[in-house]
Structures are given as C-alpha cells and as structure tokens.
CSV table of C-alpha atoms in Angstrom, one decimal:
chain,number,residue,atom,x,y,z
E,819,MET,CA,-2.6,-14.6,16.4
E,820,LEU,CA,-2.0,-14.9,12.6
E,821,LEU,CA,-4.8,-15.7,10.4
E,822,LEU,CA,-5.1,-17.1,6.9
E,823,GLU,CA,-8.6,-17.2,5.7
E,824,ASP,CA,-10.2,-18.8,2.8
E,825,ARG,CA,-13.6,-17.1,2.6
E,826,VAL,CA,-15.5,-14.7,0.6
E,827,ALA,CA,-15.8,-12.0,3.2
E,828,PRO,CA,-13.3,-9.2,2.8
E,829,ALA,CA,-10.3,-9.0,5.1
E,830,ASP,CA,-10.5,-6.4,7.9
E,831,ALA,CA,-7.7,-5.2,10.0
E,832,THR,CA,-7.8,-5.0,13.8
E,833,ALA,CA,-5.3,-4.3,16.5
E,834,HIS,CA,-4.4,-6.5,19.4
E,835,SER,CA,-6.0,-6.0,22.8
E,836,SER,CA,-2.6,-5.8,24.3
E,837,ARG,CA,-1.0,-2.8,22.6
E,838,PRO,CA,2.8,-2.4,22.6
E,839,PRO,CA,4.5,1.0,22.8
E,840,PRO,CA,4.3,3.0,19.4
E,841,HIS,CA,7.9,2.0,18.6
E,842,LEU,CA,7.1,-1.7,18.8
E,843,PRO,CA,4.5,-2.4,16.1
E,844,SER,CA,2.3,-5.4,16.4
E,845,HIS,CA,1.2,-7.5,13.5
E,846,GLN,CA,-2.0,-9.2,12.4
E,847,LEU,CA,-2.5,-11.2,9.2
E,848,GLN,CA,-5.3,-12.4,7.1
E,849,VAL,CA,-4.8,-14.3,3.9
E,850,THR,CA,-7.8,-15.3,1.7
E,851,TRP,CA,-8.1,-17.3,-1.4
E,852,THR,CA,-11.2,-16.2,-3.3
E,853,THR,CA,-13.0,-17.0,-6.5
E,854,ARG,CA,-13.6,-13.4,-7.5
E,855,CYS,CA,-11.1,-10.7,-8.3
E,856,SER,CA,-10.9,-8.1,-5.6
E,857,SER,CA,-11.0,-5.3,-8.2
E,858,MET,CA,-14.8,-6.1,-8.4
E,859,ARG,CA,-15.1,-3.6,-5.6
E,860,CYS,CA,-15.0,-1.1,-8.5
E,861,SER,CA,-17.8,-2.9,-10.4
E,862,ALA,CA,-20.1,0.1,-9.8
E,863,ARG,CA,-18.0,1.8,-12.4
E,864,LEU,CA,-18.4,-1.0,-14.9
E,865,GLY,CA,-20.6,-0.1,-17.9
E,866,SER,CA,-23.6,-2.2,-18.9
E,867,SER,CA,-23.3,-4.3,-22.0
E,868,ASP,CA,-26.9,-3.7,-22.9
E,869,GLY,CA,-27.5,-1.5,-25.9
E,870,GLN,CA,-23.8,-0.9,-26.7
E,871,LYS,CA,-23.0,1.0,-29.9
E,872,GLN,CA,-19.9,0.8,-31.9
E,873,ARG,CA,-18.0,4.1,-31.9
E,874,ALA,CA,-16.6,5.5,-35.2
E,875,GLY,CA,-16.4,2.2,-36.9
E,876,TRP,CA,-14.6,0.3,-34.3
E,877,GLY,CA,-16.0,-2.9,-32.9
E,878,VAL,CA,-14.6,-6.3,-31.9
E,879,GLN,CA,-16.4,-9.6,-31.9
E,880,ALA,CA,-14.7,-12.9,-30.8
E,881,ALA,CA,-15.7,-16.5,-31.0
E,882,LEU,CA,-14.5,-19.9,-29.9
E,883,LYS,CA,-13.4,-22.0,-33.0
E,884,ASP,CA,-12.5,-25.6,-33.1
E,885,THR,CA,-9.1,-26.2,-34.6
E,886,PRO,CA,-6.7,-29.3,-34.8
E,887,GLY,CA,-4.9,-28.0,-31.7
E,888,GLY,CA,-8.2,-27.5,-29.7
E,889,ARG,CA,-10.6,-24.7,-29.2
E,890,ARG,CA,-9.1,-21.2,-29.3
E,891,LEU,CA,-10.4,-17.7,-29.2
E,892,VAL,CA,-10.7,-16.1,-32.7
E,893,THR,CA,-10.9,-12.4,-33.0
E,894,PRO,CA,-11.5,-11.2,-36.6
E,895,PRO,CA,-9.4,-8.3,-38.0
E,896,LEU,CA,-10.8,-4.8,-37.4
E,897,SER,CA,-12.0,-3.0,-40.5
E,898,ARG,CA,-9.9,0.1,-41.1
E,899,PRO,CA,-11.9,3.2,-40.2
E,900,THR,CA,-12.0,6.1,-42.6
E,901,THR,CA,-10.3,9.4,-41.9
E,902,THR,CA,-13.7,10.9,-41.0
E,903,ALA,CA,-14.3,8.1,-38.6
E,904,ARG,CA,-11.0,8.8,-36.9
E,905,ARG,CA,-11.9,12.5,-36.5
E,906,ASN,CA,-15.3,11.6,-35.1
E,907,ALA,CA,-13.8,9.1,-32.7
E,908,ILE,CA,-11.3,11.7,-31.3
E,909,THR,CA,-14.0,14.3,-31.0
E,910,SER,CA,-16.4,11.8,-29.4
E,911,ALA,CA,-13.7,10.8,-26.9
E,912,SER,CA,-13.7,14.2,-25.4
E,913,GLN,CA,-17.5,14.1,-25.1
E,914,MET,CA,-17.8,10.6,-23.7
E,915,SER,CA,-19.3,11.9,-20.4
E,916,THR,CA,-22.4,13.0,-22.3
E,917,ASP,CA,-22.4,10.4,-25.1
E,918,GLN,CA,-21.5,7.0,-23.8
E,919,PRO,CA,-20.3,7.6,-20.2
E,920,HIS,CA,-19.8,3.8,-19.6
E,921,LEU,CA,-16.9,3.6,-22.2
E,922,TYR,CA,-13.3,4.0,-21.0
E,923,TRP,CA,-11.0,5.8,-23.3
E,924,ARG,CA,-7.2,6.0,-22.9
E,925,SER,CA,-4.4,7.3,-25.1
E,926,PRO,CA,-4.0,6.6,-28.0
E,927,ILE,CA,-7.7,7.4,-28.6
E,928,GLY,CA,-7.3,7.2,-32.4
E,929,PHE,CA,-7.7,3.4,-32.2
E,930,GLY,CA,-11.0,3.5,-30.3
E,931,PRO,CA,-12.1,2.6,-26.7
E,932,THR,CA,-9.5,0.6,-24.7
E,933,PRO,CA,-10.2,-2.8,-23.1
E,934,SER,CA,-9.5,-2.8,-19.3
E,935,PRO,CA,-10.6,-4.6,-16.1
E,936,ARG,CA,-13.8,-2.6,-16.3
E,937,GLN,CA,-14.5,-2.9,-20.0
E,938,LYS,CA,-14.5,-5.7,-22.6
E,939,PRO,CA,-13.5,-5.1,-26.2
E,940,ASP,CA,-17.2,-4.7,-27.0
E,941,GLY,CA,-17.8,-2.3,-24.2
E,942,GLY,CA,-19.5,-4.9,-21.9
E,943,ARG,CA,-18.6,-6.1,-18.5
E,944,PHE,CA,-16.3,-9.1,-17.7
E,945,ASP,CA,-17.5,-12.0,-15.5
E,946,TYR,CA,-15.1,-12.4,-12.6
E,947,ASN,CA,-16.8,-15.5,-11.1
E,948,ASP,CA,-13.8,-17.7,-12.1
E,949,ALA,CA,-11.0,-15.4,-11.1
E,950,GLU,CA,-9.0,-16.3,-8.0
E,951,THR,CA,-7.2,-14.1,-5.5
E,952,LEU,CA,-4.7,-15.0,-2.7
E,953,ILE,CA,-4.7,-12.1,-0.2
E,954,ALA,CA,-2.2,-11.7,2.8
E,955,ASP,CA,-2.6,-8.8,5.2
E,956,VAL,CA,-0.2,-7.7,7.8
E,957,ILE,CA,-1.3,-4.8,10.0
E,958,CYS,CA,1.3,-2.9,11.9
E,959,LYS,CA,0.9,-0.4,14.6
E,960,VAL,CA,2.7,2.9,13.8
E,961,PRO,CA,2.9,6.3,15.5
E,962,ILE,CA,0.4,8.6,14.0
E,963,ALA,CA,2.9,11.3,13.3
E,964,LEU,CA,4.9,9.0,11.0
E,965,VAL,CA,1.8,8.3,8.9
E,966,GLN,CA,0.7,12.0,8.8
E,967,ASP,CA,4.1,12.9,7.3
E,968,LEU,CA,3.4,10.8,4.2
E,969,LEU,CA,-0.2,12.0,3.6
E,970,PRO,CA,-1.1,14.6,0.9
E,971,PRO,CA,-2.7,17.8,1.9
E,972,ASP,CA,-6.3,17.6,3.2
E,973,PHE,CA,-5.9,14.1,4.5
E,974,VAL,CA,-5.7,13.5,8.3
E,975,ALA,CA,-4.5,10.3,10.1
E,976,LEU,CA,-6.9,9.5,13.0
E,977,ALA,CA,-5.8,8.2,16.3
E,978,GLN,CA,-6.9,4.6,17.2
E,979,ASN,CA,-8.6,3.9,20.5
E,980,GLY,CA,-7.6,7.3,21.9
E,981,GLU,CA,-3.9,6.7,21.5
E,982,ALA,CA,-1.3,8.5,19.4
E,983,ILE,CA,-0.9,5.4,17.1
E,984,THR,CA,-2.6,4.2,14.0
E,985,THR,CA,-2.3,1.2,11.8
E,986,VAL,CA,-0.7,0.4,8.4
E,987,THR,CA,-1.7,-2.6,6.3
E,988,ILE,CA,0.8,-4.3,4.1
E,989,GLN,CA,-1.3,-6.3,1.7
E,990,VAL,CA,-0.1,-8.9,-0.8
E,991,MET,CA,-2.4,-10.1,-3.5
E,992,ARG,CA,-1.9,-12.8,-6.2
E,993,LEU,CA,-4.5,-12.6,-8.9
E,994,SER,CA,-5.0,-15.3,-11.4
E,995,ASN,CA,-7.4,-16.4,-14.2
E,996,LEU,CA,-8.5,-12.8,-14.8
E,997,PRO,CA,-10.9,-12.5,-17.7
E,998,TRP,CA,-9.6,-9.0,-18.8
E,999,LEU,CA,-6.2,-10.6,-19.2
E,1000,ALA,CA,-7.5,-13.7,-21.1
E,1001,GLY,CA,-6.9,-15.9,-18.1
E,1002,ARG,CA,-3.5,-14.5,-17.0
E,1003,GLY,CA,-2.7,-12.8,-13.7
E,1004,TYR,CA,-0.2,-10.7,-11.7
E,1005,ASP,CA,0.8,-9.8,-8.2
E,1006,THR,CA,0.4,-6.7,-6.1
E,1007,LEU,CA,1.8,-5.2,-2.9
E,1008,GLY,CA,-0.3,-2.4,-1.4
E,1009,VAL,CA,0.5,-0.1,1.5
E,1010,TYR,CA,-2.6,1.3,3.2
E,1011,PHE,CA,-2.8,3.9,6.0
E,1012,ASN,CA,-5.9,2.9,8.0
E,1013,ASN,CA,-8.2,5.4,9.9
E,1014,VAL,CA,-7.6,8.4,7.6
E,1015,ALA,CA,-10.1,11.2,7.0
E,1016,TYR,CA,-10.4,13.6,4.1
E,1017,ARG,CA,-10.9,17.2,5.3
E,1018,PRO,CA,-10.4,19.6,2.5
E,1019,ALA,CA,-10.4,23.3,2.7
E,1020,ALA,CA,-13.7,24.8,1.6
E,1021,ASP,CA,-13.5,25.2,-2.1
E,1022,ALA,CA,-16.6,24.6,-4.3
E,1023,SER,CA,-14.3,24.0,-7.3
E,1024,ASP,CA,-12.5,21.1,-5.6
E,1025,PRO,CA,-13.5,17.8,-7.3
E,1026,GLY,CA,-12.9,16.1,-4.0
E,1027,ALA,CA,-15.3,18.4,-2.1
E,1028,GLU,CA,-18.2,15.9,-2.6
E,1029,ILE,CA,-16.4,13.3,-0.4
E,1030,SER,CA,-15.4,15.8,2.3
E,1031,ALA,CA,-17.1,13.6,5.0
E,1032,GLN,CA,-15.4,10.4,4.0
E,1033,SER,CA,-12.9,8.4,6.0
E,1034,GLY,CA,-11.4,5.0,5.6
E,1035,SER,CA,-8.1,3.5,4.5
E,1036,PHE,CA,-5.7,5.6,2.4
E,1037,LEU,CA,-3.9,3.8,-0.4
E,1038,ALA,CA,-0.4,5.2,-0.3
E,1039,VAL,CA,1.2,3.2,-3.0
E,1040,LEU,CA,0.4,0.0,-4.9
E,1041,PHE,CA,3.3,-2.0,-6.4
E,1042,GLU,CA,2.4,-4.3,-9.3
E,1043,ASN,CA,4.5,-6.6,-11.5
E,1044,LEU,CA,2.6,-6.1,-14.8
E,1045,CYS,CA,2.4,-2.9,-16.9
E,1046,ASP,CA,-1.2,-3.3,-18.1
E,1047,PRO,CA,-3.0,-3.0,-14.6
E,1048,ILE,CA,-0.6,-0.2,-13.7
E,1049,VAL,CA,-1.7,1.9,-16.7
E,1050,THR,CA,-5.4,1.1,-16.3
E,1051,GLY,CA,-5.4,1.7,-12.6
E,1052,ARG,CA,-3.6,5.0,-12.7
E,1053,GLU,CA,-5.7,6.5,-15.5
E,1054,GLU,CA,-9.2,4.9,-14.7
E,1055,LEU,CA,-9.1,4.8,-10.9
E,1056,GLY,CA,-6.5,7.3,-10.0
E,1057,PHE,CA,-4.6,4.8,-8.0
E,1058,PRO,CA,-0.9,5.4,-7.2
E,1059,LYS,CA,0.5,2.4,-9.0
E,1060,VAL,CA,4.1,1.7,-9.8
E,1061,PHE,CA,6.1,-1.2,-11.1
E,1062,ALA,CA,8.1,-3.6,-9.0
E,1063,ASP,CA,9.3,-7.2,-9.2
E,1064,LEU,CA,7.1,-9.3,-6.9
E,1065,ALA,CA,7.7,-12.9,-6.0
E,1066,GLY,CA,6.7,-15.3,-3.2
E,1067,GLY,CA,4.4,-18.0,-2.1
E,1068,PHE,CA,4.0,-20.8,0.4
E,1069,ALA,CA,7.1,-22.7,1.6
E,1070,ARG,CA,7.1,-26.2,3.0
E,1071,SER,CA,8.3,-27.0,6.6
E,1072,GLU,CA,11.4,-29.3,6.8
E,1073,GLU,CA,9.8,-31.0,9.8
E,1074,THR,CA,6.3,-31.6,8.6
E,1075,ASP,CA,6.6,-31.2,4.8
E,1076,GLU,CA,3.6,-29.0,4.9
E,1077,GLU,CA,3.2,-25.5,3.5
E,1078,THR,CA,3.3,-23.6,6.8
E,1079,THR,CA,5.1,-20.4,5.9
E,1080,PHE,CA,4.2,-17.6,3.4
E,1081,ASN,CA,7.1,-15.6,2.0
E,1082,PHE,CA,7.0,-12.6,-0.3
E,1083,THR,CA,9.6,-10.2,-1.7
E,1084,ALA,CA,9.3,-6.8,-3.6
E,1085,SER,CA,12.4,-5.7,-5.5
E,1086,THR,CA,13.5,-3.3,-8.2
E,1087,PHE,CA,16.7,-3.7,-10.2
E,1088,ALA,CA,17.7,-6.7,-8.1
E,1089,HIS,CA,17.4,-4.7,-4.9
E,1090,ASP,CA,15.0,-6.4,-2.4
E,1091,PHE,CA,13.3,-3.4,-0.7
E,1092,LEU,CA,10.6,-5.2,1.2
E,1093,THR,CA,10.3,-8.7,2.5
E,1094,LEU,CA,7.5,-10.4,4.3
E,1095,SER,CA,7.5,-13.8,6.1
E,1096,ILE,CA,4.5,-15.3,7.9
E,1097,PRO,CA,5.2,-18.7,9.7
E,1098,GLY,CA,3.2,-21.3,11.5
E,1099,LEU,CA,0.2,-21.4,9.2
E,1100,THR,CA,-2.4,-24.2,9.6
E,1101,ALA,CA,-5.6,-24.9,7.8
E,1102,VAL,CA,-8.9,-24.1,9.7
E,1103,PRO,CA,-12.5,-24.2,8.7
E,1104,PRO,CA,-13.5,-21.4,6.4
E,1105,SER,CA,-16.2,-20.3,8.9
E,1106,THR,CA,-13.6,-19.5,11.6
E,1107,PRO,CA,-13.9,-15.9,12.7
E,1108,SER,CA,-11.1,-13.6,11.8
E,1109,PRO,CA,-9.4,-11.5,14.6
E,1110,LEU,CA,-9.1,-8.8,12.0
E,1111,PHE,CA,-12.8,-8.2,12.1
E,1112,ASP,CA,-13.0,-7.6,15.9
E,1113,ALA,CA,-15.9,-5.2,16.3
E,1114,ALA,CA,-14.3,-3.7,19.5
E,1115,ASN,CA,-11.4,-2.4,17.4
E,1116,GLU,CA,-11.5,1.0,15.7
E,1117,THR,CA,-9.2,0.0,12.7
E,1118,ARG,CA,-10.7,0.6,9.3
E,1119,HIS,CA,-9.8,-1.6,6.3
E,1120,HIS,CA,-10.3,-1.1,2.7
E,1121,SER,CA,-12.0,-4.4,2.1
E,1122,ARG,CA,-15.0,-3.4,4.3
E,1123,ASP,CA,-14.8,0.3,4.4
E,1124,GLU,CA,-13.9,3.1,1.9
E,1125,THR,CA,-10.5,3.4,0.1
E,1126,LEU,CA,-9.2,6.9,-0.1
E,1127,THR,CA,-6.3,8.1,-2.4
E,1128,HIS,CA,-5.1,11.1,-4.2
E,1129,ARG,CA,-4.8,11.6,-7.9
E,1130,PHE,CA,-2.1,13.8,-9.3
E,1131,VAL,CA,-1.4,14.2,-13.0
E,1132,PRO,CA,1.2,16.9,-14.1
E,1133,ALA,CA,0.5,19.2,-17.0
E,1134,VAL,CA,2.5,19.0,-20.2
E,1135,GLY,CA,4.3,22.0,-21.7
E,1136,ALA,CA,4.4,25.7,-20.8
E,1137,PRO,CA,2.9,27.6,-19.2
E,1138,LYS,CA,1.2,25.1,-16.8
E,1139,ARG,CA,4.1,22.7,-16.4
E,1140,GLY,CA,5.3,22.8,-12.9
E,1141,ARG,CA,2.7,25.3,-11.9
E,1142,GLU,CA,-0.8,23.9,-12.5
E,1143,PRO,CA,-1.4,20.1,-12.8
E,1144,ASP,CA,-3.9,18.6,-15.1
E,1145,ALA,CA,-5.4,16.6,-12.2
E,1146,ASP,CA,-5.0,17.1,-8.4
E,1147,TYR,CA,-7.9,15.8,-6.3
E,1148,ALA,CA,-9.1,13.2,-3.8
E,1149,VAL,CA,-10.4,9.8,-5.0
E,1150,PHE,CA,-12.9,7.7,-3.1
E,1151,VAL,CA,-13.7,4.0,-4.0
E,1152,GLY,CA,-16.3,2.0,-2.0
E,1153,PRO,CA,-15.9,-1.6,-0.9
E,1154,ALA,CA,-17.0,-4.6,-3.0
E,1155,PRO,CA,-20.7,-4.7,-3.5
E,1156,VAL,CA,-20.6,-8.5,-3.2
E,1157,PRO,CA,-18.0,-10.2,-1.1
E,1158,PRO,CA,-16.0,-13.0,-2.8
E,1159,LEU,CA,-16.4,-16.7,-2.1
E,1160,LEU,CA,-14.0,-18.2,0.4
E,1161,LYS,CA,-12.2,-21.4,-0.6
E,1162,GLN,CA,-9.5,-21.9,2.0
E,1163,HIS,CA,-8.5,-20.4,5.4
E,1164,TRP,CA,-5.3,-20.6,7.4
E,1165,GLN,CA,-4.3,-19.1,10.7
E,1166,SER,CA,-1.2,-19.1,12.9
E,1167,ASP,CA,-0.5,-18.3,16.5
E,1168,GLN,CA,3.2,-17.5,15.9
E,1169,LEU,CA,2.6,-13.7,15.9
E,1170,ASP,CA,6.2,-13.1,17.1
E,1171,GLY,CA,7.5,-14.8,14.1
E,1172,VAL,CA,6.0,-12.5,11.6
E,1173,ASP,CA,8.7,-10.5,9.8
E,1174,VAL,CA,8.3,-7.4,7.8
E,1175,ARG,CA,11.4,-5.6,6.6
E,1176,VAL,CA,12.0,-2.5,4.5
E,1177,ARG,CA,15.5,-2.0,3.1
E,1178,PRO,CA,16.2,1.6,2.1
E,1179,ALA,CA,17.8,2.2,-1.3
E,1180,SER,CA,20.0,4.7,-2.9
E,1181,PHE,CA,19.4,6.4,-6.2
E,1182,GLN,CA,21.9,4.0,-7.8
E,1183,GLN,CA,20.0,1.0,-6.4
E,1184,ALA,CA,16.4,2.2,-7.1
E,1185,PRO,CA,16.6,5.2,-9.4
E,1186,THR,CA,12.8,5.6,-9.7
E,1187,LEU,CA,11.5,4.2,-6.4
E,1188,HIS,CA,14.2,5.2,-3.8
E,1189,HIS,CA,12.0,8.1,-2.6
E,1190,ILE,CA,9.1,5.8,-2.0
E,1191,ILE,CA,11.2,3.1,-0.4
E,1192,GLY,CA,12.7,5.7,1.9
E,1193,GLY,CA,9.3,6.9,3.0
E,1194,LEU,CA,8.2,3.3,3.8
E,1195,ASP,CA,11.4,2.9,5.8
E,1196,THR,CA,10.5,5.8,8.1
E,1197,LEU,CA,7.3,3.9,9.2
E,1198,ASP,CA,9.5,1.5,11.1
E,1199,LEU,CA,7.4,-1.5,10.1
E,1200,GLY,CA,10.0,-4.1,10.9
E,1201,THR,CA,9.7,-6.4,13.8
C-alpha cells in the first residue's frame, strides 16, 4: 500500500510482511505536508537569542516599514568596522567554542557571523511555525551487500528481520516559506541507508568515538537545488549535500481530473538521472495510521530515529593535501524534538505502480556527479 500523509508525526519506513527476493525490491511511500521545516530536527544546535552580543562591531537589525508599495523589510546599512575590529573578529572566530559557542561562522569570516537555517542575522533563532514541507518517501528492499559497498569505514549495514536484505529510503522534500530564506524555499532528494550501525575501531582521538553505540539511518547523499542550503548544511551539519536540478509535483488524472500521481525528477546538465512516480493517490483522514510505522518491522527511519553520516573535508596545500584531511569523522543528528503538524494525508493501494529509476551517466553527461549516480545504480532500486 502506498501512503501519502498529512500529519505532524515524522515519516517512518517499514517493509512489507510479504517479502520479495532480494533482487525484487518492494516499495513503500509516505508523503507529508507539514507546517514546520524538517530541519528543525537540528534545533538542538540553534543558539538562544537571549543575551546576544555583537561581535567586533557587526550587528544587523531589521524592521517592517510602510511604503507606498506596501510593507517591506528594511535592513539598515552596516557600519564599517575598523581594522582592529576585523582582527578581533578573525581572532574571535577561531575561539568561538569558548566565547560564543552558539554563533555560526563560515568563510569569509572577515564579514562577521553568517546567517543560516540555525542562526538569524542577530544570532537568534528563526521561528519555523509557518514553514511548510511536502515529504514523499519510497522505501526499497536491497541486498545488504550492495549497501555495505557504499558505506564509509566503521559503518555497518544491519540485516532486517534476520534476512540478508536491508532497506533504502528515497526521500523527496519540497520546503517552502522558510524564514531563513526570507520566505523562499527549495527542493531536496535524499538517499538514506536504513538500519546502519557505527562501529569504529578503538581510538580515543576519534571525534566519532562518542557515538560508537549509535545506529539509525545513514544519509548517503542529499541532492538540493539551491546553493545556500548546500553550503550551510555541508559546513554546519557535515551533511553530504550536492547540487542537482530537481522538479516535480502532483499530476492530474485524465479520467477524474484529480491530482492522483506524484512525479519527481533529478537531473544534472539536462541528464535525468533519477525519476520517481507514485500513482493512485487518494486523500484520507490525517489520523489514518501509516504502514511505514508498523511496530513489527525492524526498519529504522531518520524522522523517528537517529541520522548518521560521515564528514570529510580535504586539507589544503602541502604537506597534508592528499594525506591527512582537515575533517574525517562520523556525524550523528537526532530526530526532531517536536513533530511537525500534519495538514494533509494521502495513500494509495497501487504499490505495483510505483516506479523508481536510476539512469547511469558518463563523465560527459554528469562530470561532477557520475560517480554518485553510478553508485546509486548499483543498488538496483528500479521496479
């Protein structure tokens, strides 16, 4: 059964009770339309706006001003900091863990702290209550060996229900009315390996050692169609984000003139490398239980469990370049502390009609993504 949900509770992936052979992946779907951005699951990292101090002469205040064209947000020009203030800012940025640990800094640091989903221009927190997110999940059964081949060292794919298979979640998100983008939005396409454990070698100096007992869903790659969240997510969260052109939405049925199919396409340089189609959708009450949350199933899902990933930042210049990275460790992000509010909910019983296709690409077709696309193709996600 396919499910499109419109509720606040996070989406959870489960497998079907009748399991096909490993080479015939089954699919499950959940789509939610929420009133809060799913990135609020990282809200534990957001700094408090209480007692904020301006750093090195930088500070931004904004106000609504009535103009002939209506009300608009007015941001006064920044006063130019002195040379001494610049030096102090650069020095302070390297000490932010002990000075103001709630502030996020990103290059170029000479201009002061950087706004992001987790930080307003004044250093406070954004209110995501009016943000909306459309989420569609398709869960595919995949041989465990294929997933293990794509995991970094120290991560282990776990068998599901005692079988040599696991599940992979393909998640589409359409985020809108985001306060950190001044009401704008963007789309994402994430690939998650469910039921993964982090088991590092014993090394007290390993930053990931503190989460050695964690397991959950491993974020393999997150495609996004806007540069700003890619930069903030890679640098502040350690998420493996890359750019892709993403497009899609609901399509109307020629027979009923109702929106009964959800289609989505990911492409790069006009090459469609992943397509998703979910037919037979009908509206159901928001309180309808989701088959993705079947307690009898062992599948983990990042919306309710932990998200694991791996951060890697190469070093710049000799002698470390190519030998010793600047960052190379596991990352753990917990689920949302408060589930979003559900607005709409759809489901479908046309499971056989769900279509997920990955089209491999050559270097000429996808010069910067062909290796990632090729890895996804090895998972044999297609129906």
